[in-house]
Each structure stands twice: as structure tokens, then as C-alpha cells.
mmCIF file of C-alpha atoms in Angstrom:
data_model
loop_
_atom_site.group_PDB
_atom_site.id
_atom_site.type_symbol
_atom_site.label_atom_id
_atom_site.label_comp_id
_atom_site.label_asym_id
_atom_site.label_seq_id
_atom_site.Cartn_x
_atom_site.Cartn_y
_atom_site.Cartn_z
ATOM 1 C CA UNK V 1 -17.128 -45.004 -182.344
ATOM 2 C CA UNK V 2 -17.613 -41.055 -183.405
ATOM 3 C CA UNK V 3 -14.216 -40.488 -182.208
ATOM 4 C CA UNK V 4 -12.364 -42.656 -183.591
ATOM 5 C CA UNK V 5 -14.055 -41.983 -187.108
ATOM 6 C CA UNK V 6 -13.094 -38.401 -186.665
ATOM 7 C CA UNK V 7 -9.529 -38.979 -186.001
ATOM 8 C CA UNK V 8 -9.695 -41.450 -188.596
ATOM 9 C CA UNK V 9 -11.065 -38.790 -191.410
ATOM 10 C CA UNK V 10 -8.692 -36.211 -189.916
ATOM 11 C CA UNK V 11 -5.458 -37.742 -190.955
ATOM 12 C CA UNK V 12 -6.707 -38.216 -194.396
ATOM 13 C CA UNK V 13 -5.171 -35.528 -196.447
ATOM 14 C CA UNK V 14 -7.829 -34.965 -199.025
ATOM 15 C CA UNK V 15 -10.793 -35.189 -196.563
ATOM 16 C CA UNK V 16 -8.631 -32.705 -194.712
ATOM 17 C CA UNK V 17 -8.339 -29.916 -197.087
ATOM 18 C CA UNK V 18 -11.606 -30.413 -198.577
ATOM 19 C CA UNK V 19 -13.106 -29.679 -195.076
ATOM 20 C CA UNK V 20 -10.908 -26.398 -194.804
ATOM 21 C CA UNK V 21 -11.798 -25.214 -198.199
ATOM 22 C CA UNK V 22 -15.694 -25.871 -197.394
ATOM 23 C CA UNK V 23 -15.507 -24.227 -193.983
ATOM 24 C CA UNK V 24 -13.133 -21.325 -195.275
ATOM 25 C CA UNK V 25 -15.533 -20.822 -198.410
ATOM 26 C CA UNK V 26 -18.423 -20.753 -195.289
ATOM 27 C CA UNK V 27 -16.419 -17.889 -193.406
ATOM 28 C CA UNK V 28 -15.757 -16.071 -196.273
ATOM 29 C CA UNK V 29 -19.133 -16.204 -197.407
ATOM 30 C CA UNK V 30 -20.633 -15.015 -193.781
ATOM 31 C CA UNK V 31 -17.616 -11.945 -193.258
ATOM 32 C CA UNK V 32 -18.360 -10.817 -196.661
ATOM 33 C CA UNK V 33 -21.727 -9.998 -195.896
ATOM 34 C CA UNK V 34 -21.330 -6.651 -193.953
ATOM 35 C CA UNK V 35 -24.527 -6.649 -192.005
ATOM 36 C CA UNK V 36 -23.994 -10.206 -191.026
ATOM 37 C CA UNK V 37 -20.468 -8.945 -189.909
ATOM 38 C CA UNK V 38 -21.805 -5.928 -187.823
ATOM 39 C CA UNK V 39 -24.795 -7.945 -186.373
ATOM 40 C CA UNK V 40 -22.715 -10.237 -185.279
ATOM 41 C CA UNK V 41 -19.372 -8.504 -183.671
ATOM 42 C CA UNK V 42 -22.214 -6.016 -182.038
ATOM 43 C CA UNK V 43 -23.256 -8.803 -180.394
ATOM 44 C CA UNK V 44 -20.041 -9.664 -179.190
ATOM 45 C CA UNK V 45 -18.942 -6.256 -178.124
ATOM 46 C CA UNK V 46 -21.869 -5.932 -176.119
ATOM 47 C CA UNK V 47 -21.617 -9.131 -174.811
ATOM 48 C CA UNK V 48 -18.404 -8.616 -173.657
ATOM 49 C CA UNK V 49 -18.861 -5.194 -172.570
ATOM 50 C CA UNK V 50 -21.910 -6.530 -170.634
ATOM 51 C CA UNK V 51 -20.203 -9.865 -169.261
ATOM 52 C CA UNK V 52 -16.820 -7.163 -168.167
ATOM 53 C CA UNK V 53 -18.875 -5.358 -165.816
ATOM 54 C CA UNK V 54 -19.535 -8.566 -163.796
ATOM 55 C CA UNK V 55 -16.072 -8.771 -161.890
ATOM 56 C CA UNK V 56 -17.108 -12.762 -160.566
ATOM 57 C CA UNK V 57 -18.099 -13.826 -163.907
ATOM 58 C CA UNK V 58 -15.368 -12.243 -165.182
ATOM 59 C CA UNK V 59 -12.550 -13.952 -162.908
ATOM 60 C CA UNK V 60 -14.472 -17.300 -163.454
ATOM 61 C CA UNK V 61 -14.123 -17.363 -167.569
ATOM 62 C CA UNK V 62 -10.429 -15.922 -167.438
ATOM 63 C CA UNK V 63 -10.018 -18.917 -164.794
ATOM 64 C CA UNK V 64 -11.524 -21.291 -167.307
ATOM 65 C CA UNK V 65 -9.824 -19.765 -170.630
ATOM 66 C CA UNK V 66 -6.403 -19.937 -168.842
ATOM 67 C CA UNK V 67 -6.780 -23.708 -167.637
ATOM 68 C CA UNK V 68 -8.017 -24.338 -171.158
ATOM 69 C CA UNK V 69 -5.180 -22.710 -173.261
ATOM 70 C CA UNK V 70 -2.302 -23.932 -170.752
ATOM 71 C CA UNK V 71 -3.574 -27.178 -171.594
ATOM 72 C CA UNK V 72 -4.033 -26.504 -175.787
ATOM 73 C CA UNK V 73 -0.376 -25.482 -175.501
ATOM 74 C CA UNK V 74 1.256 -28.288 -173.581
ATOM 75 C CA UNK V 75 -0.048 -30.679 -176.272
ATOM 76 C CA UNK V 76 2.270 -30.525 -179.383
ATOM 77 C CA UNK V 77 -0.404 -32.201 -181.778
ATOM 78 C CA UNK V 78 -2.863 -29.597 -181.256
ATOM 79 C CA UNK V 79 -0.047 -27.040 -181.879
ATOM 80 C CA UNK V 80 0.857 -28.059 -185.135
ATOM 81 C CA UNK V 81 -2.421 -28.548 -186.518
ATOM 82 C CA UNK V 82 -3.206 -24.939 -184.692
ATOM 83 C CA UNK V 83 -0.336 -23.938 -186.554
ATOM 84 C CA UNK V 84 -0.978 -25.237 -189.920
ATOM 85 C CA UNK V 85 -4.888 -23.663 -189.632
ATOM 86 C CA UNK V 86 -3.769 -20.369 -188.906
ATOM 87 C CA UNK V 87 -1.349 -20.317 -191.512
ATOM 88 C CA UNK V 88 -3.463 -21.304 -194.109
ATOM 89 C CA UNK V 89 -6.777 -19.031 -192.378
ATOM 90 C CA UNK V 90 -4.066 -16.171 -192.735
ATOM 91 C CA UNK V 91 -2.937 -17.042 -196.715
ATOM 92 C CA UNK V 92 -6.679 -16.291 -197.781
ATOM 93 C CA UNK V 93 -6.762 -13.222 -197.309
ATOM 94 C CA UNK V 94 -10.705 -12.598 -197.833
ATOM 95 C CA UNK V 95 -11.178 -13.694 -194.713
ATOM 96 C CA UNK V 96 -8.821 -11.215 -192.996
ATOM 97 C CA UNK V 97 -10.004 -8.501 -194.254
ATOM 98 C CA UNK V 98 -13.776 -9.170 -194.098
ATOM 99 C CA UNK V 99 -12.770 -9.904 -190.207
ATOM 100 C CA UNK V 100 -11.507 -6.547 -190.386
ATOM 101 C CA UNK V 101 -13.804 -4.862 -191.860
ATOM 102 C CA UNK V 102 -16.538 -6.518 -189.008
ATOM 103 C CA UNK V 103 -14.383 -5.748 -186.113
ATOM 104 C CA UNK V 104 -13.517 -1.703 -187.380
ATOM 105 C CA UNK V 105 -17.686 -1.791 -187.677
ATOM 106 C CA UNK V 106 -18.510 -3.375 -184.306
ATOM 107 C CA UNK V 107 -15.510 -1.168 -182.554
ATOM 108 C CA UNK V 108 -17.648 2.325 -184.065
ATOM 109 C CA UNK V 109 -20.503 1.068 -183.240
ATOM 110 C CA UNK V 110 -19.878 0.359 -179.715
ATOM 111 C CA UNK V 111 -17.254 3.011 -178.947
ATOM 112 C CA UNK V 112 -19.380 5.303 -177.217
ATOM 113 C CA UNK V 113 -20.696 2.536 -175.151
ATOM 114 C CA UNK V 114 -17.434 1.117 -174.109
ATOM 115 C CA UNK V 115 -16.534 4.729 -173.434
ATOM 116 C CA UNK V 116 -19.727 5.307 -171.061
ATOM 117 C CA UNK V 117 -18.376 1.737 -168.912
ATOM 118 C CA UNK V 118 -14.935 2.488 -168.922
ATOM 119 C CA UNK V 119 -14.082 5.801 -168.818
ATOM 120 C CA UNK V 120 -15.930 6.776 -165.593
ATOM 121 C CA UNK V 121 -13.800 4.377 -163.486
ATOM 122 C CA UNK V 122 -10.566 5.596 -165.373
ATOM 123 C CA UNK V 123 -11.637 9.464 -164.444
ATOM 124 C CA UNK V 124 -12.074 8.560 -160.983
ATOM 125 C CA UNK V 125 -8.746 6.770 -160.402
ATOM 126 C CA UNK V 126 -7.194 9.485 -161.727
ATOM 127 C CA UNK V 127 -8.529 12.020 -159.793
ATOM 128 C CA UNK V 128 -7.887 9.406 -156.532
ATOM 129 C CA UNK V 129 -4.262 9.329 -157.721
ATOM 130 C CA UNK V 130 -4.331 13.204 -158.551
ATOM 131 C CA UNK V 131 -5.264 13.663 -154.735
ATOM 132 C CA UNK V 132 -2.610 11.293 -153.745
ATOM 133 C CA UNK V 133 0.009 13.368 -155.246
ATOM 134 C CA UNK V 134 -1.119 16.865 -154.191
ATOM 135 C CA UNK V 135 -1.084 15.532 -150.577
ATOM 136 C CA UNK V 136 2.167 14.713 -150.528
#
């Protein structure tokens, strides 16, 4: 079956690590290209932004992500190889920085939009708590 030809290939070494140098040649390829970057972290952003202003959908992927990592965690095999990807994602570091370099983009892009959804509701509750004192 598919399966068990993919956990077949993945304990071989050399198929291993030349899947990780194709893939990390990909990524580095894609974050080097800076409008590819800022296309695509804008998108996130103002997904996010978009998706954090609906409270229920909101609770329902935190739900979901929580379940989901618990579970990554408690298995040690999926650890280790988490592990041993990060490590070796982290020792090139063209991919860092072109990461970087996307999310610092995305971030100016989108800062005065995150400031417009956020910073209302952070004025008000400190007025409300302002209020709270004074009345005391």
C-alpha cells in the first residue's frame, strides 16, 4: 500500500536526505524571492487578522490545533524526526533569514491594519478599567 511504501522510503537514509535537500533547495528558492515572500505572508496576516475577528471560528481551530499538537507530542517518533528537521531547517541558514525577511515585510505591511482591529478594543478596556479605578 501507499503507506507502507512511505514508511518504507522514510527509513532509508539516502532517500531521506535527498528529499530534505530537494524540499529545502524548494524553500529556499520560494523565500528568496521577495515578492513571493510578501505575497504570500500578506496573505497570511490578513488571513489571520480576518479569521481573529471571528471569536467561534477562532475557539474551534485553537480547539483543533491543541488536540492536534497534544497528540504530535505524546508520540516520541514524531518528536525525534520533528527534532532532527528543525535542526537541520535551522543549520541552513538561507532559509531563516529569507523567512525573516518575509515575515518583517508582511508585519509592515499589515501593521496599520492589525492596529485598526486591535487597538480599538485595547482603548476601550482601558478606559472601562480607567473608570473602574476612579470609582473607587
Amino acid at each position: 500500500t501507499l503507506k507502507t511504501a512511505l514508511v518504507k522510503a522514510s527509513e532509508n537514509e539516502r532517500f531521506r536526505s535527498t528529499a530534505l535537500d530537494v524540499v529545502r533547495q524548494a524553500f529556499t528558492g520560494a523565500l528568496s524571492d521577495e515578492d513571493f515572500v510578501r505575497d504570500l505572508m500578506t496573505g497570511i496576516v490578513g488571513a489571520i487578522v480576518m479569521a481573529s475577528k471571528e471569536e467561534e471560528l477562532t475557539q474551534s481551530i485553537l480547539d483543533v490545533v491543541t488536540k492536534a499538537v497534544s497528540q504530535a507530542l505524546a508520540d516520541e517518533r514524531f518528536v525525534d524526526e520533528l527534532r532532527g528537521a528543525i535542526k537541520d531547517t535551522l543549520a541552513d541558514g538561507d532559509i531563516y533569514k529569507a523567512g525573516a525577511r518575509g515575515m518583517v515585510s508582511a508585519a509592515i505591511g499589515h501593521a496599520s491594519e492589525i492596529q485598526k482591529s486591535f487597538l480599538p478594543k485595547r482603548i476601550k478596556e482601558t478606559e472601562s478599567n480607567n473608570k473602574n479605578r476612579s470609582s473607587v
